[in-house]
Each structure stands twice: as C-alpha cells, then as structure tokens.
CSV table of C-alpha atoms in Angstrom, one decimal:
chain,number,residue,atom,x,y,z
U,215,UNK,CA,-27.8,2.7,37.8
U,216,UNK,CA,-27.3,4.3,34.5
U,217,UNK,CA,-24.5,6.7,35.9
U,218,UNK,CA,-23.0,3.9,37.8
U,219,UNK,CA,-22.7,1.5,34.3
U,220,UNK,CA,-21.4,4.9,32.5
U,221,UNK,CA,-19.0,5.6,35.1
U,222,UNK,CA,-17.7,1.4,34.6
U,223,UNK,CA,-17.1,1.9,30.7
U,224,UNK,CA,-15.3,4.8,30.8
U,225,UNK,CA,-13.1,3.7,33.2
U,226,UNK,CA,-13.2,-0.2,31.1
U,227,UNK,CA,-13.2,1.5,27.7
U,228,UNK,CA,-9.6,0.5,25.7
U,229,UNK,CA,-8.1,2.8,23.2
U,230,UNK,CA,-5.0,0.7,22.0
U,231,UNK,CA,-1.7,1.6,20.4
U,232,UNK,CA,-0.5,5.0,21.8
U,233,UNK,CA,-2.0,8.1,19.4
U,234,UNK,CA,0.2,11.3,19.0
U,235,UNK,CA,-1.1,14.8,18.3
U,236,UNK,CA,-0.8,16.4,15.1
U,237,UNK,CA,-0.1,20.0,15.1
U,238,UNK,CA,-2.8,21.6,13.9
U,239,UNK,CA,-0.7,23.8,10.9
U,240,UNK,CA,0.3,20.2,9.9
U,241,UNK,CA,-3.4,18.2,10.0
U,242,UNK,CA,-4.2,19.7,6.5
U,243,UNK,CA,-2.0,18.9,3.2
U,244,UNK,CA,-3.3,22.7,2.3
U,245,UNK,CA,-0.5,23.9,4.4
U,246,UNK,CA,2.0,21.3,2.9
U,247,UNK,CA,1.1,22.5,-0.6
U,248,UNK,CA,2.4,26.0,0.0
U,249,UNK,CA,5.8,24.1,-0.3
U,250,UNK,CA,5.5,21.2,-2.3
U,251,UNK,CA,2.7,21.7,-4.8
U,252,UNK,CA,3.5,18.9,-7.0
U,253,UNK,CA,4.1,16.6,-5.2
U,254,UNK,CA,0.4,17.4,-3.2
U,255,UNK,CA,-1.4,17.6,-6.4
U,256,UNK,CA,-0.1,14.0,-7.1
U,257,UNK,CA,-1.5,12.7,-3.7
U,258,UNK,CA,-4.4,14.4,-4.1
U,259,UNK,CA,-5.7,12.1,-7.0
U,260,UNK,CA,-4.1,9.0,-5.6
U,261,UNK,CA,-6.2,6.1,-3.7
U,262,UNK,CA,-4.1,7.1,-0.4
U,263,UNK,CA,-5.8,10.2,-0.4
U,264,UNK,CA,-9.4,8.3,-0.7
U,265,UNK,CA,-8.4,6.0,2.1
U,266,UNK,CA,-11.2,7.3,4.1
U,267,UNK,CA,-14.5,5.7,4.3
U,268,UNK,CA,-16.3,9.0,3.0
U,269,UNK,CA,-14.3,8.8,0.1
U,270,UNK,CA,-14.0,5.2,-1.0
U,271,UNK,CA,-17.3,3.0,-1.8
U,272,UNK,CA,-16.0,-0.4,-1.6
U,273,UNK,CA,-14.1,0.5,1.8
U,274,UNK,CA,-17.4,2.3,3.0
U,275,UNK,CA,-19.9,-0.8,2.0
U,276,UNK,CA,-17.0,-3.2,3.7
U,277,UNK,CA,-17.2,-1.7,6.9
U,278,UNK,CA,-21.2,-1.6,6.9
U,279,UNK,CA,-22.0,-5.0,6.1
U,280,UNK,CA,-18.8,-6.3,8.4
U,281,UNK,CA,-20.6,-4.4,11.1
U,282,UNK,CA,-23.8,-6.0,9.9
U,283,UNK,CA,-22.6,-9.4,9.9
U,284,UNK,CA,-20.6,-9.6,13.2
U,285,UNK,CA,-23.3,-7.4,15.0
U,286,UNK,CA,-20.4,-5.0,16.0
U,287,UNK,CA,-21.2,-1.3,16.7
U,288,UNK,CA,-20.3,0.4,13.4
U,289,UNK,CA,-18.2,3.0,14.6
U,290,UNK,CA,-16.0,0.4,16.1
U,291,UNK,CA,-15.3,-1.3,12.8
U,292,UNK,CA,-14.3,2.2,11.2
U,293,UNK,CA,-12.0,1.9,14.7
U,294,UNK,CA,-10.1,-1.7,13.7
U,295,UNK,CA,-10.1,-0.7,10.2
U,296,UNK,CA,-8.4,2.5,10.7
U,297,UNK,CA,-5.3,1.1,11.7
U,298,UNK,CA,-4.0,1.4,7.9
U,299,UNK,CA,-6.5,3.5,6.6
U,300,UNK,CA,-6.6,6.4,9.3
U,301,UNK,CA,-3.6,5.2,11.2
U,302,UNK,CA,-3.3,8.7,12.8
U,303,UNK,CA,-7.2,8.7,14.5
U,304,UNK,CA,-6.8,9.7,18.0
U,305,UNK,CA,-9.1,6.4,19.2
U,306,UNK,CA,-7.4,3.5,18.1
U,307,UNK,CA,-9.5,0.4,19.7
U,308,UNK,CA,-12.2,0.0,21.6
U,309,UNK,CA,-13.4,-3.4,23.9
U,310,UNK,CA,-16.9,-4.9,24.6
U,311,UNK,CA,-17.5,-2.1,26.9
U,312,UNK,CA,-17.8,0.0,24.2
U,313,UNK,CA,-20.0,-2.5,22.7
U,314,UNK,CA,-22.8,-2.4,25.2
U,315,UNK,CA,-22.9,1.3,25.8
U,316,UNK,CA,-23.4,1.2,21.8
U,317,UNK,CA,-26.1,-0.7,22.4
U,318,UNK,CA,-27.5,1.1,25.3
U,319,UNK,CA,-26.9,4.5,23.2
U,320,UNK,CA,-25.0,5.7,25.6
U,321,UNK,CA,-22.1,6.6,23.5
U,322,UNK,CA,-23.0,9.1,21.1
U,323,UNK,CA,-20.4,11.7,20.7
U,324,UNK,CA,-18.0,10.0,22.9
U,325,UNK,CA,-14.5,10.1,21.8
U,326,UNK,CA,-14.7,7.1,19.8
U,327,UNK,CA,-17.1,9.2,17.5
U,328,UNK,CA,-15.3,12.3,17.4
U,329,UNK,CA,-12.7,10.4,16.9
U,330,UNK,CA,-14.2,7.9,13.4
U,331,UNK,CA,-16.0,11.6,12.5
U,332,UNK,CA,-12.9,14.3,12.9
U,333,UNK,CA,-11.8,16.1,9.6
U,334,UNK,CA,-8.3,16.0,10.5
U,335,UNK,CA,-8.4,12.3,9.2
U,336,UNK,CA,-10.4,12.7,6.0
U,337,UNK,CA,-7.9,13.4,4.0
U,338,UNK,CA,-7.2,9.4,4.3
U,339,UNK,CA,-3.3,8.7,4.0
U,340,UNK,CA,-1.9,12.2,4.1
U,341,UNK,CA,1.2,13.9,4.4
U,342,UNK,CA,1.4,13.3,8.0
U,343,UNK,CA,1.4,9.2,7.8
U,344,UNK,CA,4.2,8.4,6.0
U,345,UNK,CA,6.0,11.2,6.8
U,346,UNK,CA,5.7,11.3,10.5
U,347,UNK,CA,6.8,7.6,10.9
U,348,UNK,CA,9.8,7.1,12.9
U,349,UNK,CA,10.2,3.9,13.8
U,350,UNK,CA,9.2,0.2,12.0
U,351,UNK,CA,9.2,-2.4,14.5
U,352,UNK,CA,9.7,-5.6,12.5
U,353,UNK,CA,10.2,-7.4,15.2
U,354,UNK,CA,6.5,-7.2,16.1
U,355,UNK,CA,4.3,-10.3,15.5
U,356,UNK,CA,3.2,-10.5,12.3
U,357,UNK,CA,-0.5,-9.3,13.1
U,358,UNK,CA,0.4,-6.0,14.2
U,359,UNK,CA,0.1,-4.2,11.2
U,360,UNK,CA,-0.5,-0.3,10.2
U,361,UNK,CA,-0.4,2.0,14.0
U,362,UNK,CA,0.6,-0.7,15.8
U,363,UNK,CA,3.8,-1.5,13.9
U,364,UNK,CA,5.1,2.0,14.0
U,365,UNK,CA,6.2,4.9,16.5
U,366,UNK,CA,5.6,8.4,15.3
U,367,UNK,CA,7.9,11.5,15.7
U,368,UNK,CA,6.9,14.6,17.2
U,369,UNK,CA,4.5,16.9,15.2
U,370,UNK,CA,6.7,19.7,13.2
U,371,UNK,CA,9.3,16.5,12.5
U,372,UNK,CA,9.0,15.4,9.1
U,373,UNK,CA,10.7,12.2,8.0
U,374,UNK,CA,12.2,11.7,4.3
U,375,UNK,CA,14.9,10.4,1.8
U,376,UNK,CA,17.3,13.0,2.1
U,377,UNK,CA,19.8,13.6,4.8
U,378,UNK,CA,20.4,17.3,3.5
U,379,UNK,CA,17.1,18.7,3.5
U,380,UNK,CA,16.2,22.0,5.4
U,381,UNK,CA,13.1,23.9,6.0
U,382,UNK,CA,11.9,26.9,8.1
U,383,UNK,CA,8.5,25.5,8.6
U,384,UNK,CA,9.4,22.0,10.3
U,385,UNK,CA,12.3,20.1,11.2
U,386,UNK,CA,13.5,16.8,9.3
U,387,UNK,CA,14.9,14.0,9.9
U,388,UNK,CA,16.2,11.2,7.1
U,389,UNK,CA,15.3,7.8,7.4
U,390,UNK,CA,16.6,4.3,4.9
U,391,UNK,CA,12.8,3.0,4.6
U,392,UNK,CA,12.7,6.6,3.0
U,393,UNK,CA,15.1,6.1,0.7
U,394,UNK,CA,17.6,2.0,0.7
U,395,UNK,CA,14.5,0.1,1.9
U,396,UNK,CA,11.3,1.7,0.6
U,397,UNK,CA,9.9,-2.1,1.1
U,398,UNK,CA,10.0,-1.6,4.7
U,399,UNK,CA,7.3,1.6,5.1
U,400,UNK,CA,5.2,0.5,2.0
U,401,UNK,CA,5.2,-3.1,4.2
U,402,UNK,CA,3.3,-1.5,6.9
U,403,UNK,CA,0.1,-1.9,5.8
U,404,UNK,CA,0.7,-4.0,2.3
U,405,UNK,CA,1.9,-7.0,4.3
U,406,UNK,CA,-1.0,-9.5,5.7
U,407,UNK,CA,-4.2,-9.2,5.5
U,408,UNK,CA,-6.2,-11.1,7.7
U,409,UNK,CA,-10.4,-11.7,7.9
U,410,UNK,CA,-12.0,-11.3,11.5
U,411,UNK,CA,-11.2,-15.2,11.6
U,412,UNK,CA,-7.3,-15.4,11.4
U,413,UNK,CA,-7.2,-16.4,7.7
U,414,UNK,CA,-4.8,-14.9,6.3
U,415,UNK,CA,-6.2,-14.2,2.2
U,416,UNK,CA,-3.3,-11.9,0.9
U,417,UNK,CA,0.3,-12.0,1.9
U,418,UNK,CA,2.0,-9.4,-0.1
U,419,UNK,CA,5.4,-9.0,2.2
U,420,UNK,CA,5.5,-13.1,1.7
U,421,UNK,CA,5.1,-13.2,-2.1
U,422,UNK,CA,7.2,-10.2,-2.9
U,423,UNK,CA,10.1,-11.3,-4.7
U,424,UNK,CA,13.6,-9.9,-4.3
U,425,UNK,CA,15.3,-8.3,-7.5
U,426,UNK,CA,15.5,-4.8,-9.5
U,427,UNK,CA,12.3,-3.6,-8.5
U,428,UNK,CA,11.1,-2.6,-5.7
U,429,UNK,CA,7.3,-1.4,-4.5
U,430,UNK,CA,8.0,2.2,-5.3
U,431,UNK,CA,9.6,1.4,-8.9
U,432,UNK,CA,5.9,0.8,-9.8
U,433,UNK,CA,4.0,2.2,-7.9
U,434,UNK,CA,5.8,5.6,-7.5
U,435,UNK,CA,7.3,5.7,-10.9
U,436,UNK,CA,11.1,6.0,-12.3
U,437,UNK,CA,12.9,8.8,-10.7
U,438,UNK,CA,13.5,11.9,-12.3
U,439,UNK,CA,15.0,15.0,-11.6
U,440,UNK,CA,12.8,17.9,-10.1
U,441,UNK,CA,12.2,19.9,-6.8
U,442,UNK,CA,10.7,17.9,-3.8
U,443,UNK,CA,10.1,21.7,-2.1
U,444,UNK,CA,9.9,24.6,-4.2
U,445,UNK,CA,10.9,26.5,-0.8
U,446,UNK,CA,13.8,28.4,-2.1
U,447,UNK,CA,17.3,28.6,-0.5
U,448,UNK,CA,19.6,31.2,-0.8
U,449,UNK,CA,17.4,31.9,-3.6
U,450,UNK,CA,17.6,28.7,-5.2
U,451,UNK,CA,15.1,25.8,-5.2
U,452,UNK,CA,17.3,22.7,-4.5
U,453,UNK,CA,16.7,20.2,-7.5
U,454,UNK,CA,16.5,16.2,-7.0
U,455,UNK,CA,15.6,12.8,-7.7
U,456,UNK,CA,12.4,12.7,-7.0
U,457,UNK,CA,9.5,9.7,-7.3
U,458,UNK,CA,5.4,10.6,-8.7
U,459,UNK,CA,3.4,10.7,-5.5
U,460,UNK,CA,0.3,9.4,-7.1
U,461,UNK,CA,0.2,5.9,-5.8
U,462,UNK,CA,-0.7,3.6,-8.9
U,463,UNK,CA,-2.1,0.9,-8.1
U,464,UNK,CA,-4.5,-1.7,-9.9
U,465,UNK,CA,-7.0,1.3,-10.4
U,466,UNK,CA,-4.3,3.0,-12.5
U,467,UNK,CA,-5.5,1.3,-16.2
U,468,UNK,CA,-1.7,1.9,-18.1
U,469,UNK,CA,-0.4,-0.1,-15.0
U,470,UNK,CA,-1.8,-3.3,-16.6
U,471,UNK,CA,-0.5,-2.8,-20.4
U,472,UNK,CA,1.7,-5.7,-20.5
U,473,UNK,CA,1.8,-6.4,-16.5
U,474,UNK,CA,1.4,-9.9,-18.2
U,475,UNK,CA,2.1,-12.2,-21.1
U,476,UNK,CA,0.3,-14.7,-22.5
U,477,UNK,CA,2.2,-18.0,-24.7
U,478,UNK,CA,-0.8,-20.1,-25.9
U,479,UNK,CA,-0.1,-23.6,-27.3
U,480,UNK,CA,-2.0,-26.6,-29.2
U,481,UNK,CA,-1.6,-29.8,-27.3
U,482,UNK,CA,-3.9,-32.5,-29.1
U,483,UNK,CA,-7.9,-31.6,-28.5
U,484,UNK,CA,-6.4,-28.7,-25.9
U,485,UNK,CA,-5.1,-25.1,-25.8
U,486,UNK,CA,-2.8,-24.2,-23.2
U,487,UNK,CA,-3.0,-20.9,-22.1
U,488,UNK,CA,0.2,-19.7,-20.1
U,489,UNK,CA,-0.3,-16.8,-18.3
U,490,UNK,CA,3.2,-15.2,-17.3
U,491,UNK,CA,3.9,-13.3,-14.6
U,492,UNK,CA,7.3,-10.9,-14.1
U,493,UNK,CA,6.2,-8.9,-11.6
U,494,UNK,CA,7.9,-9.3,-7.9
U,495,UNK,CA,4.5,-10.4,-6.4
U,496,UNK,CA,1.2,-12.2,-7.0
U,497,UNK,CA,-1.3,-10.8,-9.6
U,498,UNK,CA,-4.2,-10.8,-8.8
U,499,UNK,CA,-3.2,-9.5,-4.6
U,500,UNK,CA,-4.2,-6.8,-2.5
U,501,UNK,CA,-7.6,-7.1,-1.3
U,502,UNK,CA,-8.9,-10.9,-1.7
U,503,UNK,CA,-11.7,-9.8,-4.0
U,504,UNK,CA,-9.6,-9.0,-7.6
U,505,UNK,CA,-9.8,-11.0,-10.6
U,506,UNK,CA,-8.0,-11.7,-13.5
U,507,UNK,CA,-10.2,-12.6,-16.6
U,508,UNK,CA,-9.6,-15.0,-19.6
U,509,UNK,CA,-11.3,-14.6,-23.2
U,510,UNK,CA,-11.0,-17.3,-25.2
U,511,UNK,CA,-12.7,-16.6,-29.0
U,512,UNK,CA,-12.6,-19.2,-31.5
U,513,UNK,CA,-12.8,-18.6,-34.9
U,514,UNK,CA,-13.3,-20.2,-38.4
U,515,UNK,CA,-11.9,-17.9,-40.9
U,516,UNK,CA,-13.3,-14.9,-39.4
U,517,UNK,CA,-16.7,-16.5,-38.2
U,518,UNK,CA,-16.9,-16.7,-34.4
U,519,UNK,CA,-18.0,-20.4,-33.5
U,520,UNK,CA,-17.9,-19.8,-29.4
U,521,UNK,CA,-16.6,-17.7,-26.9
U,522,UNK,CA,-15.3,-18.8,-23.1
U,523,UNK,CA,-14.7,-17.0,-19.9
U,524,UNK,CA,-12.9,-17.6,-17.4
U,525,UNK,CA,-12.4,-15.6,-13.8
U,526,UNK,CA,-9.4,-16.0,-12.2
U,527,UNK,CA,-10.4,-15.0,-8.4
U,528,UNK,CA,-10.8,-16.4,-4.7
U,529,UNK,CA,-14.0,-16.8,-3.4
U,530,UNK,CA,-14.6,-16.8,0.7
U,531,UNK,CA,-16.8,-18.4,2.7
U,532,UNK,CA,-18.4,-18.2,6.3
U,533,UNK,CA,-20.0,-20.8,8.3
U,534,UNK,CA,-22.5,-23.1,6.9
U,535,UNK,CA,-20.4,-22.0,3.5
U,536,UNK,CA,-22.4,-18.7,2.7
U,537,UNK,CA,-20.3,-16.1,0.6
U,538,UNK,CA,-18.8,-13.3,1.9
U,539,UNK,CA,-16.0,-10.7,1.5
U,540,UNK,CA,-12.6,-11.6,2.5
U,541,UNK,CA,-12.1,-10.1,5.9
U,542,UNK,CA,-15.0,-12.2,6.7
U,543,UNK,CA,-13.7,-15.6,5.7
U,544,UNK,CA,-13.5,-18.6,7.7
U,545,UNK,CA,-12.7,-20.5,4.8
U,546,UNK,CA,-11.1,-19.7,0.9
U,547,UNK,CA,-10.9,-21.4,-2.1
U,548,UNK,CA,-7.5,-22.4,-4.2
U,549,UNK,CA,-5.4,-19.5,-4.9
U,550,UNK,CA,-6.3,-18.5,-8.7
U,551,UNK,CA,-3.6,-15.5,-9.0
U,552,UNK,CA,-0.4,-15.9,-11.2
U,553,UNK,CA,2.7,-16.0,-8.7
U,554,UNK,CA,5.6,-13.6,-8.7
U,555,UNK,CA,7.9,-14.2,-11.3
U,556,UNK,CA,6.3,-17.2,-11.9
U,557,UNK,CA,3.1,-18.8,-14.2
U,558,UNK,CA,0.1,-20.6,-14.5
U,559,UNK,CA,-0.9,-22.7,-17.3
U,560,UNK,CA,-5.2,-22.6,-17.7
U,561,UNK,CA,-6.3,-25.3,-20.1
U,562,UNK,CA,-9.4,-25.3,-22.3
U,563,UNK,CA,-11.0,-27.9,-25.1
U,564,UNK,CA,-10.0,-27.3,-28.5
U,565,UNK,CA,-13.5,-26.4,-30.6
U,566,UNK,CA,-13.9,-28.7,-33.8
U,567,UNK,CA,-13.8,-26.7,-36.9
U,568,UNK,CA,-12.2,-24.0,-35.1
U,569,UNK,CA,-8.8,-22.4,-37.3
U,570,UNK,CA,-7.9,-20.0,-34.9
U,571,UNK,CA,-8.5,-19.1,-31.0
U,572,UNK,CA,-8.2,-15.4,-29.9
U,573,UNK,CA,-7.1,-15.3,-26.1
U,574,UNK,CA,-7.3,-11.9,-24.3
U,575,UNK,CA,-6.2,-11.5,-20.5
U,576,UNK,CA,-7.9,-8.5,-18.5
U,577,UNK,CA,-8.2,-7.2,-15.1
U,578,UNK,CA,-11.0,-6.1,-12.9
U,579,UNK,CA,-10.9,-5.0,-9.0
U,580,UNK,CA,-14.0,-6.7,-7.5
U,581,UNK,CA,-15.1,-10.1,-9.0
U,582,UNK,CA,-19.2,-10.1,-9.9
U,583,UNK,CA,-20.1,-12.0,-5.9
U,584,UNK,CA,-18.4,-8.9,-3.8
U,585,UNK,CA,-19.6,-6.5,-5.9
U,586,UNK,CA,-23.1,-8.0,-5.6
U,587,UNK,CA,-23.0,-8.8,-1.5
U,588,UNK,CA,-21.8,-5.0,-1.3
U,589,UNK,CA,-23.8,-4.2,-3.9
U,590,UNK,CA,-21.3,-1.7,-5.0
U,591,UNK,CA,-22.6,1.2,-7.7
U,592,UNK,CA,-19.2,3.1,-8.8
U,593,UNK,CA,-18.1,2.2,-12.4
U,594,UNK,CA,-15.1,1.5,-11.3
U,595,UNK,CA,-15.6,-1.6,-9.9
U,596,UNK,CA,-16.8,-3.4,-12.6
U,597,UNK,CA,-14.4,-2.0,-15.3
U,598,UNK,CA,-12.1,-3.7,-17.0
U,599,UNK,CA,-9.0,-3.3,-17.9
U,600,UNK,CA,-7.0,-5.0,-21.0
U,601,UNK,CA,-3.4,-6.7,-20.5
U,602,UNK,CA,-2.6,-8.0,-23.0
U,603,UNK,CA,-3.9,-10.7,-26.1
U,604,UNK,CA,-2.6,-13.6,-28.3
U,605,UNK,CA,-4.0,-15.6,-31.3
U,606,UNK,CA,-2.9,-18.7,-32.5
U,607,UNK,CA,-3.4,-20.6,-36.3
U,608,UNK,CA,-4.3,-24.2,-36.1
C-alpha cells in the first residue's frame, strides 16, 4: 500500500512555474567577484543578499509560525515564499499531495527538500536573479508575482543596462527595465503583497507615484562614474555610470534623515501635527508590519509636564479577530501610513500650562504585536530610527 500511495504523489506532486538551471560557475557570486568586486562587496551587505530564510530572522519566524498556523508542511511554505525570495529554487510549488506524504513522513529528502535546503540559493537575491531575467510579463494577473512573472535566459547570458558591454566569461544581452524602466524589474516582487487570504495589505506598484525619482534613485543611489567590470579591454577597464548595489532600504538608518517633514500648528485647545510626505510611495509600505512613531513632549519653560506616543501602523486580524502577521490576515485595520506625495494631519489635546510642545517623527520595521507573536530577538527590529523633529512656542 505504502509503495502504491508513494508511487500516486510522485506522479500527483506539482512543481509550478518552469525552473531553469544555473550553471554551476555562475551559482556563486564568488565567481562574479573576480570581475566586479565592488559592485559584489555592495550586495554582499545588502538585505537582497539576506533574502534567505537562514539569513533573515523576521523572514525565518514568518514562515514558522505561517506553517504553524495554517498546519501546512513547513518546507512548503519556504516553497510559496520563495517565489521572490529564492525565485531561482529548482521546486517552485508543491499541492496537497505533498501535504500528506509530509504528514506520512514520506518525503524526507525529496526534491522539494533538496530543493528549500540547496546552497546554490542561500546567497538569497544573487547575481543570477536580476541578472538572468529576460522577460517581464505585465500582462500576467496581478497575483503572479516574483518566478511566475518572469522568463529567464539561458545560464552564461547575463542581462544589464548597457548595450555595449563585452565579456569573455558570459554573454550579454541589454535590456530597458535595466536601464529606461528600472520600475519594471524592481516591480517584480515590490508590487502586491497578498496574505494566504487574498487581502491585499501593501500595494507598492499602485501607490508609486510618477515623477523625477524612480525606485533605483533611492534605493540604488545617484549615479556616478566608475567601472561596472574591472575586466580590462584592450588593456583598459571601460569606465561608466554606475548605481551602489547595496539595496537601501528602511533598514538603511541615513535613508530616513529628512524622508519626512513635520509643520505643527495651534488650533484652539489642539496641535496639529502634519506629517508630510515627498516620497513617490507610501511611508510606512513594504511588509504590513512597519510603523511610523509620533513623540509629542510638552514643556513649561524647560519642565516636561507630559509626554505622548503615538504608532502609526496596521494591525491584522484572523478569524474570531485574533492578531496576526500580515500574510495571515483576513481582515486590516485603517491605513495609518502617510501617502505618496501626499500628508496626514494627526491631532492631539493641547496640555494646560504647557508653553511649548516638542514633536519628533521616527521609524521602526516591526511594530511592538509582530515582534511579540514572532517573538523576534535581533536588535534590529525594535530600533528606531529618527526623521525628523519640530517645536512650537505657544
């Protein structure tokens, strides 16, 4: 019987959106270093290169109590996950067949785990994501995000911004999301996000704004002249404009200096606080868990008479309204975050006796309810970091 119900999985067993090889002298972003060290040593300290559950607590606790909750086999959650952050894994779904040979333990070391547990896709983001992407279908639903939105190229063809670039180790191929419409790779994964539900609790693609900036003007820094390769040519190393590969992000604390202003202003017994946003999409977005936090001190002379807080967050709900983490929600509350190029106006009492209130705006990546259903450890988590601050004199 047992061979029998083995023999039905296998042949039941679904692995999704079509995987393709990686050469294995293009797996490691060792061998890309040889040529373009900076660049590499950039990545290497960026969050794409900590994509990887090993490497990222809040990603690592997300997937064990999602397994937890929805009684899905573990390794099939690092599976559905991977579609942005291991989109080359060579297993990319898996179906309730799966589900009861987990159960049954008949799956150990099946190619769904090799696949969740092979080094080649430790290294989270690599080289070998955005660069081996060939094709963005944007005329795919919505849903389809990460590996099933894209077609790769052949391993040894690297993709990139610029039509004239040559190398004896692989061939290239230029593409415009490389270089006119960096919006479109980045837009891949940074689109929708969706719970296990359908509710959608971050939008990015739908909030951005259109204007002077786009994702890489931030995120990837001003150009500036420098060698992508340092391969010479002919004895020369080819110089360009060239963007820093290490991904800042909201983890990145001089991102945040000034991301916001503040305009505070007396109106009878009330302050209003406007929070101002120039930025071409929502703050807080990304993961539905970040929060944007409001000090209020007020002040007589330079006595303090009372401090406020207030967080700036979404909280998510399941049935029977328990908390939860976003990709768990059926239901969320009212969307806290300032929009893009927009603002939000927060109003507090006025505190009698009070000659001055001190308003400081900062930012933190997990609100204090995630951080405590995950029960998340790291430092970084809970840190917080400063935007920006205003006082006014009554």
């Amino acid at each position: 019987m047992k061979i029998v119900l083995c023999s039905v999985l296998a042949l039941s067993a679904l692995y999704g959106a079509t995987a393709v090889d990686v050469g294995e002298r293009f797996k490691s972003s060792k061998n890309c270093r040889v040529c373009h060290k900076r660049i590499v040593d950039e990545w290497s300290h960026s969050w794409h290169a900590k994509s990887h559950f090993q490497k990222d607590e809040y990603f690592r606790k997300s997937l064990e109590y999602i397994s937890r909750k929805t009684h899905k086999s573990l390794n099939a959650t690092k599976v559905q996950c991977a579609t942005c952050h291991n989109p080359r894994i060579s297993v990319t779904s898996t179906d309730e067949a799966y589900e009861i040979a987990s159960v049954m333990g008949l799956n150990k070391n099946d190619k769904v785990a090799q696949a969740v547990n092979d080094t080649s896709i430790s290294e989270g983001i690599n080289c070998v994501v955005c660069h081996n992407i060939d094709k963005i279908h944007d005329e795919y639903d919505a849903t389809k995000r990460g590996i099933n939105r894209v077609e790769w190229t052949k391993s040894g063809i690297m993709t990139g911004p610029y039509k004239d670039a040559k190398s004896p180790y692989h061939k290239t191929k230029h593409h415009d999301f490389m270089d006119k419409n960096p919006n479109k790779l980045c837009f891949v994964c940074h689109a929708n996000d969706r719970s296990v539900k359908g509710l959608i609790f971050t939008n990015m693609q739908s909030e951005y704004k259109k204007g002077t900036k786009s994702c890489v003007s931030c995120h990837m820094g001003g150009e500036k002249r420098d060698v992508a390769a340092t391969y010479k040519i002919n004895g020369k190393v080819k110089y360009r404009n060239v963007r820093n590969h290490g991904f800042m992000g909201g983890h990145t604390a001089s991102m945040w200096k000034d991301a916001l202003a503040l305009q505070l202003t007396k109106k009878s017994n009330r302050l209003a606080i406007d929070i101002i946003n120039s930025q071409p999409h929502n703050i807080p977005s990304g993961f539905g868990s970040r929060e944007l936090l409001v000090y209020v001190v007020y002040k007589n002379g330079n006595h303090i008479l009372e401090k406020k807080t207030i967080s700036l967050t979404r909280h998510y709900t399941r049935r029977g309204h328990q908390a939860t983490i976003a990709h768990l929600a059926k239901k969320q509350s009212v969307d806290a975050s300032i929009p893009a190029k927009g603002h939000k106006v927060v109003y507090v009492e006025n505190i009698k006796g009070s000659s001055s209130v001190e308003v400081s705006l900062y930012y933190r990546l997990v609100n204090d309810e995630v951080r405590s259903l995950l029960e998340l450890k790291e430092s970084i988590f809970s840190k917080k970091y400063f935007i920006t601050s205003q006082k006014i004199t009554f």
